[in-house]
CSV table of C-alpha atoms in Angstrom, one decimal:
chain,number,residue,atom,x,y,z
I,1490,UNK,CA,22.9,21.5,-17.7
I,1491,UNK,CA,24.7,21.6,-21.0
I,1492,UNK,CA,24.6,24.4,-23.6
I,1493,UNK,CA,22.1,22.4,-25.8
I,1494,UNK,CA,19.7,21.9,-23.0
I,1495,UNK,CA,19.6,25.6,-22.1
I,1496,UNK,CA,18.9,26.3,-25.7
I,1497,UNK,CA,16.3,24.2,-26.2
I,1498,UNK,CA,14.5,25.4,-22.8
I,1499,UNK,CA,15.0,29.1,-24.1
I,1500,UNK,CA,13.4,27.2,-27.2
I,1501,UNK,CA,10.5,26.1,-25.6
I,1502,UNK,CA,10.2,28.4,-23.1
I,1503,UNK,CA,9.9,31.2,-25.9
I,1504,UNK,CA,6.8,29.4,-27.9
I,1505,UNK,CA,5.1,28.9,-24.4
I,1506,UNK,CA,5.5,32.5,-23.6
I,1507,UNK,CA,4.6,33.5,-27.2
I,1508,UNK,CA,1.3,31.2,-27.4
I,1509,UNK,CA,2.6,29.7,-30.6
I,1510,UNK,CA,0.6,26.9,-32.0
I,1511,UNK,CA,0.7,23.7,-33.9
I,1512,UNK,CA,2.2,24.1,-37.2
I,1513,UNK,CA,3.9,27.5,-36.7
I,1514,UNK,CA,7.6,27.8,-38.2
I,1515,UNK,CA,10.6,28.4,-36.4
I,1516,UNK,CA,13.0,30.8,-37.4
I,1517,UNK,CA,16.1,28.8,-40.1
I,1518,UNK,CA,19.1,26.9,-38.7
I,1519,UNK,CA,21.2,30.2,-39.5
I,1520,UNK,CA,19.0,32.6,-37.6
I,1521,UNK,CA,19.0,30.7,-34.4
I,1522,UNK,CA,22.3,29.8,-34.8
I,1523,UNK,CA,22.9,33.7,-34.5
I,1524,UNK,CA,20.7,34.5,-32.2
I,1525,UNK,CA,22.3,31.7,-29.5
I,1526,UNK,CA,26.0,32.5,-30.6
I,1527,UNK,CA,26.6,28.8,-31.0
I,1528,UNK,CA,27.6,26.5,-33.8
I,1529,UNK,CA,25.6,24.1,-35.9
I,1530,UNK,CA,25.9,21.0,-34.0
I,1531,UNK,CA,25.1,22.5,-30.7
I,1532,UNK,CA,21.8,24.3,-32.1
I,1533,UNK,CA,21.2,20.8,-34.3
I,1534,UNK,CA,21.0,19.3,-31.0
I,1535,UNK,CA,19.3,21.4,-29.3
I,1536,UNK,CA,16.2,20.7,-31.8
I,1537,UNK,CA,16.4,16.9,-31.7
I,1538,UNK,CA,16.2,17.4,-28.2
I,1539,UNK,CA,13.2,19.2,-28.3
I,1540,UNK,CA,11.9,17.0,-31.3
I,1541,UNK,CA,11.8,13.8,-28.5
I,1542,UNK,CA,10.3,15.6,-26.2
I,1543,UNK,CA,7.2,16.4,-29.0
I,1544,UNK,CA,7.8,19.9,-29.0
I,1545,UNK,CA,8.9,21.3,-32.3
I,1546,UNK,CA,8.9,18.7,-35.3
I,1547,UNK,CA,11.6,18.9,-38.5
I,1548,UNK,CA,10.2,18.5,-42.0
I,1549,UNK,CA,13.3,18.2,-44.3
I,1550,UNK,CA,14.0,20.9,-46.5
I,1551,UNK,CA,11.3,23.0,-45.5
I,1552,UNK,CA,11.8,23.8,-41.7
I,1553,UNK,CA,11.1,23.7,-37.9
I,1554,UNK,CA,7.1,23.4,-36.9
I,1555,UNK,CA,5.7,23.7,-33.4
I,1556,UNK,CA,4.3,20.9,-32.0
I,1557,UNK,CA,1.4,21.4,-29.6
I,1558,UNK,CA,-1.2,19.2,-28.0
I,1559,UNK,CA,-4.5,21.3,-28.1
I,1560,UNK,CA,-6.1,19.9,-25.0
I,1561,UNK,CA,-5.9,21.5,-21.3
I,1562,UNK,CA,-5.8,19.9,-18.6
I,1563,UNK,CA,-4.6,16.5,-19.7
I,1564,UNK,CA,-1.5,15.0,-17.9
I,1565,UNK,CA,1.4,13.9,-19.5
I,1566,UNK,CA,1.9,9.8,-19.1
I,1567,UNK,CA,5.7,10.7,-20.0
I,1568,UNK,CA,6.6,12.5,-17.6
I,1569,UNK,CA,7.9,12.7,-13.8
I,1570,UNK,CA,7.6,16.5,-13.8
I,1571,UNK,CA,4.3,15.7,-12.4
I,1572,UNK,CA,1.4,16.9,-12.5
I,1573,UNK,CA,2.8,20.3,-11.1
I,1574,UNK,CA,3.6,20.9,-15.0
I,1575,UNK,CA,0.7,19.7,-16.9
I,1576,UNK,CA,-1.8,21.1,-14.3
I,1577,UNK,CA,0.0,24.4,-13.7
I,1578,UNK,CA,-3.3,26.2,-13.4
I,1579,UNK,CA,-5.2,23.9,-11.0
I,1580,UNK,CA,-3.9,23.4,-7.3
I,1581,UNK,CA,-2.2,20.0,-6.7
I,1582,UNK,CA,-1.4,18.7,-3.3
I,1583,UNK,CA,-0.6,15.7,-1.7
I,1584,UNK,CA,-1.5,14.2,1.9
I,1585,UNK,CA,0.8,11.6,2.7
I,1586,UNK,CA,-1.4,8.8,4.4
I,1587,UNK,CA,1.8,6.5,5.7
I,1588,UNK,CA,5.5,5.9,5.2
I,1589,UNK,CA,8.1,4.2,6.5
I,1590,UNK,CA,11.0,1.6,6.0
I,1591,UNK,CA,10.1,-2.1,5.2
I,1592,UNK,CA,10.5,-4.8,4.1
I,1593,UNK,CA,9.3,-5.1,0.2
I,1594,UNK,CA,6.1,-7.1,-1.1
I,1595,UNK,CA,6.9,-10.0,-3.3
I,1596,UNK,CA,5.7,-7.9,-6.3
I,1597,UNK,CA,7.9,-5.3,-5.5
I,1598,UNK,CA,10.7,-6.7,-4.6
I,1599,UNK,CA,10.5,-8.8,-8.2
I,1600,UNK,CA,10.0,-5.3,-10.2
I,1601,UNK,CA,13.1,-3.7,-8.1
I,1602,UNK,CA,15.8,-6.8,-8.3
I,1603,UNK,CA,15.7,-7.0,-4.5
I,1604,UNK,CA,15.4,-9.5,-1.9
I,1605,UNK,CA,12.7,-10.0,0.3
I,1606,UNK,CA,15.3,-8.7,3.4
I,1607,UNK,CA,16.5,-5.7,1.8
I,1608,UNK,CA,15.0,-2.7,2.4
I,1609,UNK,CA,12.1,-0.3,0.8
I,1610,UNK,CA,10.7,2.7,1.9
I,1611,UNK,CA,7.2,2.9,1.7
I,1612,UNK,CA,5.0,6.0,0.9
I,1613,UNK,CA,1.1,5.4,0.8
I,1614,UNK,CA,0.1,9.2,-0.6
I,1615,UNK,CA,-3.5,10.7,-2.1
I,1616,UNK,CA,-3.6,13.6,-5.2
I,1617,UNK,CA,-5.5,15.9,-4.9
I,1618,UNK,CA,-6.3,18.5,-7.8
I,1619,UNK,CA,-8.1,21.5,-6.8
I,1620,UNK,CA,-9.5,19.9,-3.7
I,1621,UNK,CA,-10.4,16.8,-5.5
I,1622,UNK,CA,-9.1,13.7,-5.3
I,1623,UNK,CA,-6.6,13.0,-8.1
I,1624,UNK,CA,-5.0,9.3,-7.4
I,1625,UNK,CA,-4.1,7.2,-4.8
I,1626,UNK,CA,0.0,6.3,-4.9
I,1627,UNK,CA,1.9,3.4,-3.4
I,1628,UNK,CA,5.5,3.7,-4.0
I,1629,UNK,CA,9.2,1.1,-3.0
I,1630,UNK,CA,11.7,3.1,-3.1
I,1631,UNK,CA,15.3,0.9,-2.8
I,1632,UNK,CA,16.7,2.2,0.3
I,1633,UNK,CA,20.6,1.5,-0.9
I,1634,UNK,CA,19.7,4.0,-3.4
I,1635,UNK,CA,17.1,6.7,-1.6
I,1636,UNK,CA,18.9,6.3,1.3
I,1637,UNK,CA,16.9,9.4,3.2
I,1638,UNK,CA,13.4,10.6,2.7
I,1639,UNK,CA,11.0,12.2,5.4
I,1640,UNK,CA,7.8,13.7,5.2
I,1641,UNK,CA,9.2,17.0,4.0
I,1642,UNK,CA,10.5,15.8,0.8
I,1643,UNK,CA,7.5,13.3,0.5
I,1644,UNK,CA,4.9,16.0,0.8
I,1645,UNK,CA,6.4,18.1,-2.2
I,1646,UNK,CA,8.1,16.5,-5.4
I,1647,UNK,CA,10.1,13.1,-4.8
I,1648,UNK,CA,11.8,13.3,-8.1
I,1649,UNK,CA,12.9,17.2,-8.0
I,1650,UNK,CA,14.7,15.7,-4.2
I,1651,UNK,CA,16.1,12.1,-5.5
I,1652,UNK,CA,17.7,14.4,-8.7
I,1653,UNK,CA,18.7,17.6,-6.6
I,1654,UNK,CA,19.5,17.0,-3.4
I,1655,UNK,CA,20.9,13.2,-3.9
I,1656,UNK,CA,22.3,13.4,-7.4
I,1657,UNK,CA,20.9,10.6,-9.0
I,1658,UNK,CA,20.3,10.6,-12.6
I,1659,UNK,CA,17.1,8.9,-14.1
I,1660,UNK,CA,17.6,7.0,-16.9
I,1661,UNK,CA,14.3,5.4,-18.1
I,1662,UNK,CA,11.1,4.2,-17.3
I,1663,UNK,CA,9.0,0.9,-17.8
I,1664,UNK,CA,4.6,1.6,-17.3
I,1665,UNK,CA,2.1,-0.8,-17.2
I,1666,UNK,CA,-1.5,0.0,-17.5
I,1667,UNK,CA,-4.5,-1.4,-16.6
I,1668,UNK,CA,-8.1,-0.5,-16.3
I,1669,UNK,CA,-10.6,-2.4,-13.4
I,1670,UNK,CA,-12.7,-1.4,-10.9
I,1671,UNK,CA,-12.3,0.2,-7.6
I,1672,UNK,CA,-12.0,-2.1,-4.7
I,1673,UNK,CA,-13.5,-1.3,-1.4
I,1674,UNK,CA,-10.4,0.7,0.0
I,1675,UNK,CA,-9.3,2.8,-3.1
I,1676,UNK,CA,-13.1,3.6,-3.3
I,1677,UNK,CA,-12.6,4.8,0.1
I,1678,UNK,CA,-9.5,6.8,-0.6
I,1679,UNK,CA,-10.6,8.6,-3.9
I,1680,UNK,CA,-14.1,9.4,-2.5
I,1681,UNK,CA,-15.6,7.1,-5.2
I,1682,UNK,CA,-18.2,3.8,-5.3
I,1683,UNK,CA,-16.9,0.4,-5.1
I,1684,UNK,CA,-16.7,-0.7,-8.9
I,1685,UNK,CA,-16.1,2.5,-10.5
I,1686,UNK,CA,-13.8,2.4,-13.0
I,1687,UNK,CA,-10.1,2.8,-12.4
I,1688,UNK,CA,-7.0,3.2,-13.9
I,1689,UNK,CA,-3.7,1.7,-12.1
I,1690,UNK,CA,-0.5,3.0,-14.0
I,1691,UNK,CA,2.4,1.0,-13.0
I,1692,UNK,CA,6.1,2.5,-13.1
I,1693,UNK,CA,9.5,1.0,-12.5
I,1694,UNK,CA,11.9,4.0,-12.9
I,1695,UNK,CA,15.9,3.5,-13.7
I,1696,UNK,CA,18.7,5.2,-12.6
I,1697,UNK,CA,20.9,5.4,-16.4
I,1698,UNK,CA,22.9,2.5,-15.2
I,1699,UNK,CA,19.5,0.7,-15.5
I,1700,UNK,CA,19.3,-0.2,-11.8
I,1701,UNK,CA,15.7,0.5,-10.8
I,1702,UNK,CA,15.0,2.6,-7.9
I,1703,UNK,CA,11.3,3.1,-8.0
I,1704,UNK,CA,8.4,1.1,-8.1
I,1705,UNK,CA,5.2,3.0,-7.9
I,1706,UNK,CA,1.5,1.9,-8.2
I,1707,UNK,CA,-0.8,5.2,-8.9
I,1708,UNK,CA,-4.9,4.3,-9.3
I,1709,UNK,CA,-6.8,7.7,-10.8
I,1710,UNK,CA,-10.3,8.7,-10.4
I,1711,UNK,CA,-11.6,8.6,-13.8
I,1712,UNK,CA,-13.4,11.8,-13.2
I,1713,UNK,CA,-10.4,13.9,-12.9
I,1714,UNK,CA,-7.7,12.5,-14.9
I,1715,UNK,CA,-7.2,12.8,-18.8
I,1716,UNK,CA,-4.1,12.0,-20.2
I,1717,UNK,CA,-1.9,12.5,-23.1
I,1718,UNK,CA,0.9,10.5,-24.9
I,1719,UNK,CA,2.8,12.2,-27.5
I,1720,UNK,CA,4.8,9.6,-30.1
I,1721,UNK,CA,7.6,10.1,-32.6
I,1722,UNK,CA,8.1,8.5,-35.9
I,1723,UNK,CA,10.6,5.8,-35.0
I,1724,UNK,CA,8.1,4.6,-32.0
I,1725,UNK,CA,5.6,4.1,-34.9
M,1243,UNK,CA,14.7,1.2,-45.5
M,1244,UNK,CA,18.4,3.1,-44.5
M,1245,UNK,CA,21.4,1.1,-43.6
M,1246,UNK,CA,21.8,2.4,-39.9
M,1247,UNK,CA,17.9,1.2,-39.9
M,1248,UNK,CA,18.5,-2.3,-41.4
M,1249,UNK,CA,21.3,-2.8,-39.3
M,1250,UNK,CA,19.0,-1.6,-35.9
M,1251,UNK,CA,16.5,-4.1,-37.0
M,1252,UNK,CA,18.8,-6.9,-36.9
M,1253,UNK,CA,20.6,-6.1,-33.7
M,1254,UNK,CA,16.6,-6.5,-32.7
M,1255,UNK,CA,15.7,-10.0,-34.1
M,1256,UNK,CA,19.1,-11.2,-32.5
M,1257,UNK,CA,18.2,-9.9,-28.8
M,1258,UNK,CA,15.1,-11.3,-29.7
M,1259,UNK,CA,15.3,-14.7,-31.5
M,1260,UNK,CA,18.4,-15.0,-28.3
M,1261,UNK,CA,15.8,-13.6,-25.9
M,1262,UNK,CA,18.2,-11.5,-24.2
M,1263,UNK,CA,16.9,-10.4,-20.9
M,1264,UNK,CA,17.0,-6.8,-19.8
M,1265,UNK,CA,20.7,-5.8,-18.5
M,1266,UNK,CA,22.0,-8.2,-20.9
M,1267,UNK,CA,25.8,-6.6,-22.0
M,1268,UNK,CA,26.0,-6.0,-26.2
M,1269,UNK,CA,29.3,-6.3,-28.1
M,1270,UNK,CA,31.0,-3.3,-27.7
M,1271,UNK,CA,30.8,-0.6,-30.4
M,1272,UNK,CA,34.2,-1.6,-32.0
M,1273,UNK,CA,33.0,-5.8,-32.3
M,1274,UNK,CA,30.0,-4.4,-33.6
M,1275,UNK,CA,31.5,-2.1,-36.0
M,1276,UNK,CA,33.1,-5.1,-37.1
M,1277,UNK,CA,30.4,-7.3,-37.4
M,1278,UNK,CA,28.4,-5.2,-39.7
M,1279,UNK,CA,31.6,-3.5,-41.4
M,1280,UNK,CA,30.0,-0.2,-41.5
M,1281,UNK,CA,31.9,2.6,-39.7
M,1282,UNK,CA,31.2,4.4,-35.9
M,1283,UNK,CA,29.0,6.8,-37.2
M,1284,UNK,CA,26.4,3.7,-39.1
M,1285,UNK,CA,26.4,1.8,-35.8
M,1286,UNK,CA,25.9,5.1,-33.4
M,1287,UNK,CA,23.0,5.9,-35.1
M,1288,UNK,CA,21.7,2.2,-35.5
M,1289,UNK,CA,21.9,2.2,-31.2
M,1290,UNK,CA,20.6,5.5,-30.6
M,1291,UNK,CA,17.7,4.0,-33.0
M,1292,UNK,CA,17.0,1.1,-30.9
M,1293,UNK,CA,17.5,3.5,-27.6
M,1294,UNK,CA,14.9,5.5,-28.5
M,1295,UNK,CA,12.6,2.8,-29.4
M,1296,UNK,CA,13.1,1.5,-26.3
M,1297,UNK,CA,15.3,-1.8,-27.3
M,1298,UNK,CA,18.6,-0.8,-25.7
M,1299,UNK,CA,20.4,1.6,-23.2
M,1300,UNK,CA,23.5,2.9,-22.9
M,1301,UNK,CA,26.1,3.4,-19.4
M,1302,UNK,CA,28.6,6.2,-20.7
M,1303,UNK,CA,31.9,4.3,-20.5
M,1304,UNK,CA,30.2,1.3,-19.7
M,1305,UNK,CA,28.8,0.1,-22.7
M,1306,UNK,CA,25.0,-0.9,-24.3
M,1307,UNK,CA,22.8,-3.3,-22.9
M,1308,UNK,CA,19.4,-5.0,-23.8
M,1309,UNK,CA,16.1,-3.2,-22.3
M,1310,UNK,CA,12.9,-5.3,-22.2
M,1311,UNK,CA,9.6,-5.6,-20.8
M,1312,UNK,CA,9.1,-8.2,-18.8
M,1313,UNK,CA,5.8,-9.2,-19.2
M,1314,UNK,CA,3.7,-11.0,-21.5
M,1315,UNK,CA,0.3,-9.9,-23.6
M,1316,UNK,CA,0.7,-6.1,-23.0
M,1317,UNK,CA,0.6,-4.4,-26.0
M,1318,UNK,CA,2.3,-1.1,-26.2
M,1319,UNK,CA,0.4,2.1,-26.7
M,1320,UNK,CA,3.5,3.8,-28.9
M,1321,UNK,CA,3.3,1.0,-31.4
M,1322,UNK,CA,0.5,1.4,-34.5
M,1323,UNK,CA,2.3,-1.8,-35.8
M,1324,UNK,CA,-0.8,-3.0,-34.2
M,1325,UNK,CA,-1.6,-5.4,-31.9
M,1326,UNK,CA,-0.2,-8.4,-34.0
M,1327,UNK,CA,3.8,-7.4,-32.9
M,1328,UNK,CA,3.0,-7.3,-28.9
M,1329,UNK,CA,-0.2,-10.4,-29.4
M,1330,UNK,CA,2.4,-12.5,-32.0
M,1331,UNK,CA,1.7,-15.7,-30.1
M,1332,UNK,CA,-2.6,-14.5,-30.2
M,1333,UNK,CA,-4.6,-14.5,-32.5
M,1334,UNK,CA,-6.1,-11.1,-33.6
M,1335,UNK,CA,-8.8,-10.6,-36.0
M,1336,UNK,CA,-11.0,-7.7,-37.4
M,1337,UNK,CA,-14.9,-7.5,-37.9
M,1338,UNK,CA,-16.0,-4.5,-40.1
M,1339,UNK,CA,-19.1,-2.9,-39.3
M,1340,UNK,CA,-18.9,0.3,-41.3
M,1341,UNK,CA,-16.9,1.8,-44.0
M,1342,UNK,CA,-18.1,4.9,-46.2
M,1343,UNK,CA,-17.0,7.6,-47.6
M,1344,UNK,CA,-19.0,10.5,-45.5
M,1345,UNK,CA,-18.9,14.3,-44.2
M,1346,UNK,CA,-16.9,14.5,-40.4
M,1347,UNK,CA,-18.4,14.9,-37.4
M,1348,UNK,CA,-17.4,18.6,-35.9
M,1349,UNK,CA,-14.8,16.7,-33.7
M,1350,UNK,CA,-13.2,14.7,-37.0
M,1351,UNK,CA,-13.1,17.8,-38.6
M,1352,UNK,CA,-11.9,19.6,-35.9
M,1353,UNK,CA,-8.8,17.5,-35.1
M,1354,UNK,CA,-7.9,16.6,-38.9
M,1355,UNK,CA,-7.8,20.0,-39.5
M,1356,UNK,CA,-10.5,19.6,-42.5
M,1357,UNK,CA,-13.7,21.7,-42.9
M,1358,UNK,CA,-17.4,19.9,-42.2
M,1359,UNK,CA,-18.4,19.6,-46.2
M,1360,UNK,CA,-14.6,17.7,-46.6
M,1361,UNK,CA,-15.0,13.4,-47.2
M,1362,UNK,CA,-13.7,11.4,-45.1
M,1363,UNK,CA,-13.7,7.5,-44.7
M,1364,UNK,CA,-15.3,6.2,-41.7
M,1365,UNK,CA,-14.1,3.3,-40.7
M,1366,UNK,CA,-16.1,1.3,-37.5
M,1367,UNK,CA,-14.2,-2.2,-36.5
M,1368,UNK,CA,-15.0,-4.8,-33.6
M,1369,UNK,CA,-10.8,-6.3,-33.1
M,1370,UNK,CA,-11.1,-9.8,-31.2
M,1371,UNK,CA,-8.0,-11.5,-29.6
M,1372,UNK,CA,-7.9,-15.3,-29.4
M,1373,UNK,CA,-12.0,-15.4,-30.1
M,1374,UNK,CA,-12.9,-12.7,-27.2
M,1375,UNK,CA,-13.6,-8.8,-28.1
M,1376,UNK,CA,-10.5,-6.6,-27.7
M,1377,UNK,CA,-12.0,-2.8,-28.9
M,1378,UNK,CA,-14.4,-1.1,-30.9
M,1379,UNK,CA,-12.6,1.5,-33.2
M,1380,UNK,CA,-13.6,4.1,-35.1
M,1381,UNK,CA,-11.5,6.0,-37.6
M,1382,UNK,CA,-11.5,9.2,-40.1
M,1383,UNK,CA,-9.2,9.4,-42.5
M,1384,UNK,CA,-8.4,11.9,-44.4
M,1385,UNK,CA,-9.8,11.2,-48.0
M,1386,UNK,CA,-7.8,14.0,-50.2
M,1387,UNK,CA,-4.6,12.2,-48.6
M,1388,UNK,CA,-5.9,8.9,-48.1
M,1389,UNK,CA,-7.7,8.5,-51.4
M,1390,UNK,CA,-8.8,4.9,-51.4
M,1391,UNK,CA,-9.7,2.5,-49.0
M,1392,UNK,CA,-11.5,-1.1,-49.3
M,1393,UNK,CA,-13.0,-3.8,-47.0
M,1394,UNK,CA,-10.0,-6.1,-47.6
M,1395,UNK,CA,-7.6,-3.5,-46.4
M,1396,UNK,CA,-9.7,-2.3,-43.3
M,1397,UNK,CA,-10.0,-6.1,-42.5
M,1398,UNK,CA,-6.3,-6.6,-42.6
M,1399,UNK,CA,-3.5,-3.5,-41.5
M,1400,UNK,CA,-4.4,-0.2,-42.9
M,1401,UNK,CA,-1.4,1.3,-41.6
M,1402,UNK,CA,0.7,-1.0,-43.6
M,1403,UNK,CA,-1.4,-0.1,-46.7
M,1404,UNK,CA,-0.6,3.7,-45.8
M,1405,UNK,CA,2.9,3.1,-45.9
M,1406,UNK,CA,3.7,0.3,-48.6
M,1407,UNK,CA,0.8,0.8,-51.0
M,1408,UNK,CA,0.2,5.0,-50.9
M,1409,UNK,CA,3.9,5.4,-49.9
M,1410,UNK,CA,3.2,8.0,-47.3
M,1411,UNK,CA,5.5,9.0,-44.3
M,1412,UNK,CA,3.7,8.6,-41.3
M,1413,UNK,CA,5.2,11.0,-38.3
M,1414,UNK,CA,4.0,11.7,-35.2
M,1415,UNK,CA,1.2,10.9,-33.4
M,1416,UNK,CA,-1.3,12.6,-30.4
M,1417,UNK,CA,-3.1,10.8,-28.1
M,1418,UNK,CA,-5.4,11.7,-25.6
M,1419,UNK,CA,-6.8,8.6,-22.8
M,1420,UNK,CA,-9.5,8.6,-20.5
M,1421,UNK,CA,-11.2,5.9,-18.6
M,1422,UNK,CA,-15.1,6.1,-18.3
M,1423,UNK,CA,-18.1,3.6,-18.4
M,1424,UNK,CA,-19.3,2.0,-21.2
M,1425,UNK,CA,-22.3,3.2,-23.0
M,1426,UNK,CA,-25.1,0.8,-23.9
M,1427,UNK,CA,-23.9,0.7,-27.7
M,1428,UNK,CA,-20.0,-0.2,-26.6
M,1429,UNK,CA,-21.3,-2.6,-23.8
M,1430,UNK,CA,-22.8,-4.7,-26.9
M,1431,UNK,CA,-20.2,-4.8,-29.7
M,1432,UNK,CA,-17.6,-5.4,-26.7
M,1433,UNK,CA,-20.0,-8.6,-25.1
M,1434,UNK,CA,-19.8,-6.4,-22.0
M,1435,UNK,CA,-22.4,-4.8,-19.3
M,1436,UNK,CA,-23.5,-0.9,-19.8
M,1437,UNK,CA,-21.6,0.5,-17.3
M,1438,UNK,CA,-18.3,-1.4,-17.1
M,1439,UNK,CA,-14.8,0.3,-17.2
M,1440,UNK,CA,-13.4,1.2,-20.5
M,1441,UNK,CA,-10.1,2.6,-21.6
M,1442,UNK,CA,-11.1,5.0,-24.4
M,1443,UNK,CA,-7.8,6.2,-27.0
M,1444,UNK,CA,-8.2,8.7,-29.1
M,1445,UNK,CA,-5.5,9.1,-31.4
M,1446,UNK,CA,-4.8,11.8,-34.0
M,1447,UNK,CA,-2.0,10.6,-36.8
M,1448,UNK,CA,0.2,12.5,-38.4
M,1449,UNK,CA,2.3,12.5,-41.4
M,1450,UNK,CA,5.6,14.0,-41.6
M,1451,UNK,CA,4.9,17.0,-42.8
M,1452,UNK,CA,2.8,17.2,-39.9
M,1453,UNK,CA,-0.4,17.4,-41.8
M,1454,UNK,CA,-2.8,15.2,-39.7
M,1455,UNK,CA,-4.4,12.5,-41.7
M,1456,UNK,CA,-6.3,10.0,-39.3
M,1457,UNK,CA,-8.4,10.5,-36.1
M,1458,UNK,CA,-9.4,7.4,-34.4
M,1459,UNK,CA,-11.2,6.7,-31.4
M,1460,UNK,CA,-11.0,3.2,-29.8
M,1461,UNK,CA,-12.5,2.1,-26.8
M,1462,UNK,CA,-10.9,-1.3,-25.3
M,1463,UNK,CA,-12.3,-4.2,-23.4
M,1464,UNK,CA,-10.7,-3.6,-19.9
M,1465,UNK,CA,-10.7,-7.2,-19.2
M,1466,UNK,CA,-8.5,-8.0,-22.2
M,1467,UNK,CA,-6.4,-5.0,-22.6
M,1468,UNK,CA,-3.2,-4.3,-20.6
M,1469,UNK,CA,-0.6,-1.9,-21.5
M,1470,UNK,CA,2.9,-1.0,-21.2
M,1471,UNK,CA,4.8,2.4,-22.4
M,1472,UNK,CA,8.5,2.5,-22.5
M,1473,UNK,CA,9.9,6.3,-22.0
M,1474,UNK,CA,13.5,7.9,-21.9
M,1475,UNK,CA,15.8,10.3,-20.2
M,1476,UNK,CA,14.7,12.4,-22.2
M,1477,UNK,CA,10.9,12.5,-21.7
M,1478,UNK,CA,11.3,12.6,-17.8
C-alpha cells in the first residue's frame, strides 16, 4: 500500500472512529500536511482518493466536508469488501451449496471471453445475515486465472484470497441489474414464495489488464437487502 | 466547459460514432498529445476523466483502452443525464401529474436538510419508453435554491434546466435501492398488478457545496427497467 493510501485510511478511519457526520470540515491542506509529515501532493492525493470513494467531498476555496450516507444497514452496490463491511454489526455467513471445476454455460463463458472447453470453477453459495437468508450466488471463476480455490477460501471472503494469497489486482467492475420474480428453486433457497420479488445483480469483475476473471450471478431476498450507491460529479 | 473536459468528450463521440469495442487499444499519450496539441498534463487529466466515468482504462506501461458495456437498453443508475443517453435509439416521454409548490413530508424534509414549514416543489411524473410505462417519480426540490419551476420544464429535463438555466453545480449524489411489491396506487400509474416487483430509487442530489437540493423517489416498472453500474479500482 502506498503512502497516500495509508493516509487516506488513517483519514477515514479517524471520522469513523470520531462519529463525524455529513457536512463536518476537515482540518486545512497545511494542518494535515503536518500532522502526516508529508508533502502536498501526497496528502492532495490522498483526498481525491477518498473523494471517489464518497467519503470526504472538496468545495473549492472553502474546505474538506465529510461525506456520510445516514442509513444503517444498507450494502454498498460498489463494493467487493462485502457485506462483512457494510453489515459489520449483523452476523454474515455463507453455506457453500456446491463447487467444483467445469465446463462454463454459454452465458458465462460469453461474459468471461472463454471457450466452451476451458475451464470454470463453479461455486453455488447462500448469504445469510443474522440467520437469515441474504442471497443466493452463482459464481465462474476463469480457472487460468484462480487457478486454486477449496472450500476453505470459498467459505470466507473470495476476494480478500484472489488479492492476498494469489496477487491478482482488480481493476474494475461491469453490474447489471434486474428485478423479477423468484422461480421455484431460488424460492426454495432464500426461504421465500415462488413470485416474490427478486433482485439478480450481475457482476463481471477485471483484473487492471481488463481480463475478466469473475462472473457472478447474486439474487437477494427483498426482505433483507437495502442498498446504497454513492455518485460523484463527473458520473452525473 | 474546461479544455481537458472538451477534449474527454471528444475522445468519447470518436469511440463511440467508431463503436470501439471494449479492449479496443487508444493512441498512445504522445499521438494523442499531438492530435489535440495540448500538453501531457491536458490529456492526463482528459483520460483520467473518461476512466472515471467509466469510458476507458489504463495498463501501466501498456497503454489506454476502450471500456464498454456490452449490452443494449440498460440504463445506468450513475447517470441523471436521464434515460434519453442510455434509451437514445427509444423513445422516452413524460406525463405530469402533479406540480405545486407545498410544505415536505417529514422524510423530504428530513433528507433535504429543510424544516417542515420550508416550500418545496413537488413534482409527481408517469416516464413511458417507446409507449409502455417505465416509472412513477416523485421529487422535492428545494425551493429557496430551486426557485422556479414550470410544466414545460418538468415535462422536458429538469436537470438540464438546473444546470444551463439556474447555473447551479450539481455534485454528488446518494442513493438508497430496495425491491418491494407494488402498492395498489403504483400498480395503476405503472399498468401493473398490486403486488408485482418494483425497483424503488430514492435519490438525494446534491450540489457542490454539498447542500442537498432534490429528493426523489422513483419506483420502476420491473418489466422494462434493466440496469448496469460501472465501478473502479478504486471503489472495490
Amino acid at each position: 500500500m502506498l503512502k497516500y493510501q495509508q493516509i487516506a485510511l488513517e483519514i477515514e478511519k479517524h471520522i469513523e472512529e470520531n462519529e463525524l457526520q455529513q457536512g463536518d470540515k476537515l482540518p486545512v491542506l497545511e494542518t494535515l500536511m503536518a500532522q502526516f509529515n508529508v508533502s502536498k501532493s501526497t496528502i492532495t492525493k490522498s483526498l481525491d482518493l477518498l473523494e471517489k470513494k464518497g467519503v470526504v467531498f472538496q468545495v473549492r476555496g472553502s474546505g474538506i466536508f465529510v461525506r456520510r450516507h445516514k442509513r444503517r444497514g444498507y450494502v454498498s452496490l460498489l463494493s467487493n469488501q462485502g457485506f462483512k463491511k457494510d453489515l459489520k454489526d449483523f452476523h454474515v455467513t455463507s453455506k457453500v451449496i456446491e463447487m467444483d471445476v467445469r465446463k462454463p454455460t454459454q452465458e458465462a463463458a460469453d461474459n468471461l471471453n472463454i471457450g466452451l472447453h476451458d475451464d470454470v470453477y463453479f461455486i453455488k453459495r447462500v448469504r445469510y445475515v443474522n440467520g437469515q437468508t441474504l442471497c443466493l450466488e452463482e459464481s465462474f471463476y476463469n480457472k487460468s486465472i484462480i487457478t486454486y480455490l477449496n472450500n476453505e477460501i470459498v467459505s470466507e471472503s473470495i476476494f480478500h484470497y484472489i488479492k492476498e494469497a494469489l496477487g491478482l489486482k482488480v481493476g474494475f467492475s461491469d453490474m447489471y441489474l434486474h428485478v423479477d420474480k423468484l422461480n421455484q428453486e431460488e424460492a426454495a433457497y432464500l426461504g421465500l414464495k415462488e413470485g416474490a420479488p427478486k433482485l439478480t445483480v450481475e457482476t463481471i469483475f477485471h483484473l487492471t489488464n481488463g481480463q475478466p476473471f469473475d462472473f457472478s450471478k447474486v439474487t437477494y431476498n427483498y426482505e433483507q437487502s437495502q442498498f446504497f450507491i454513492q455518485a460523484n460529479n463527473e458520473l452525473l
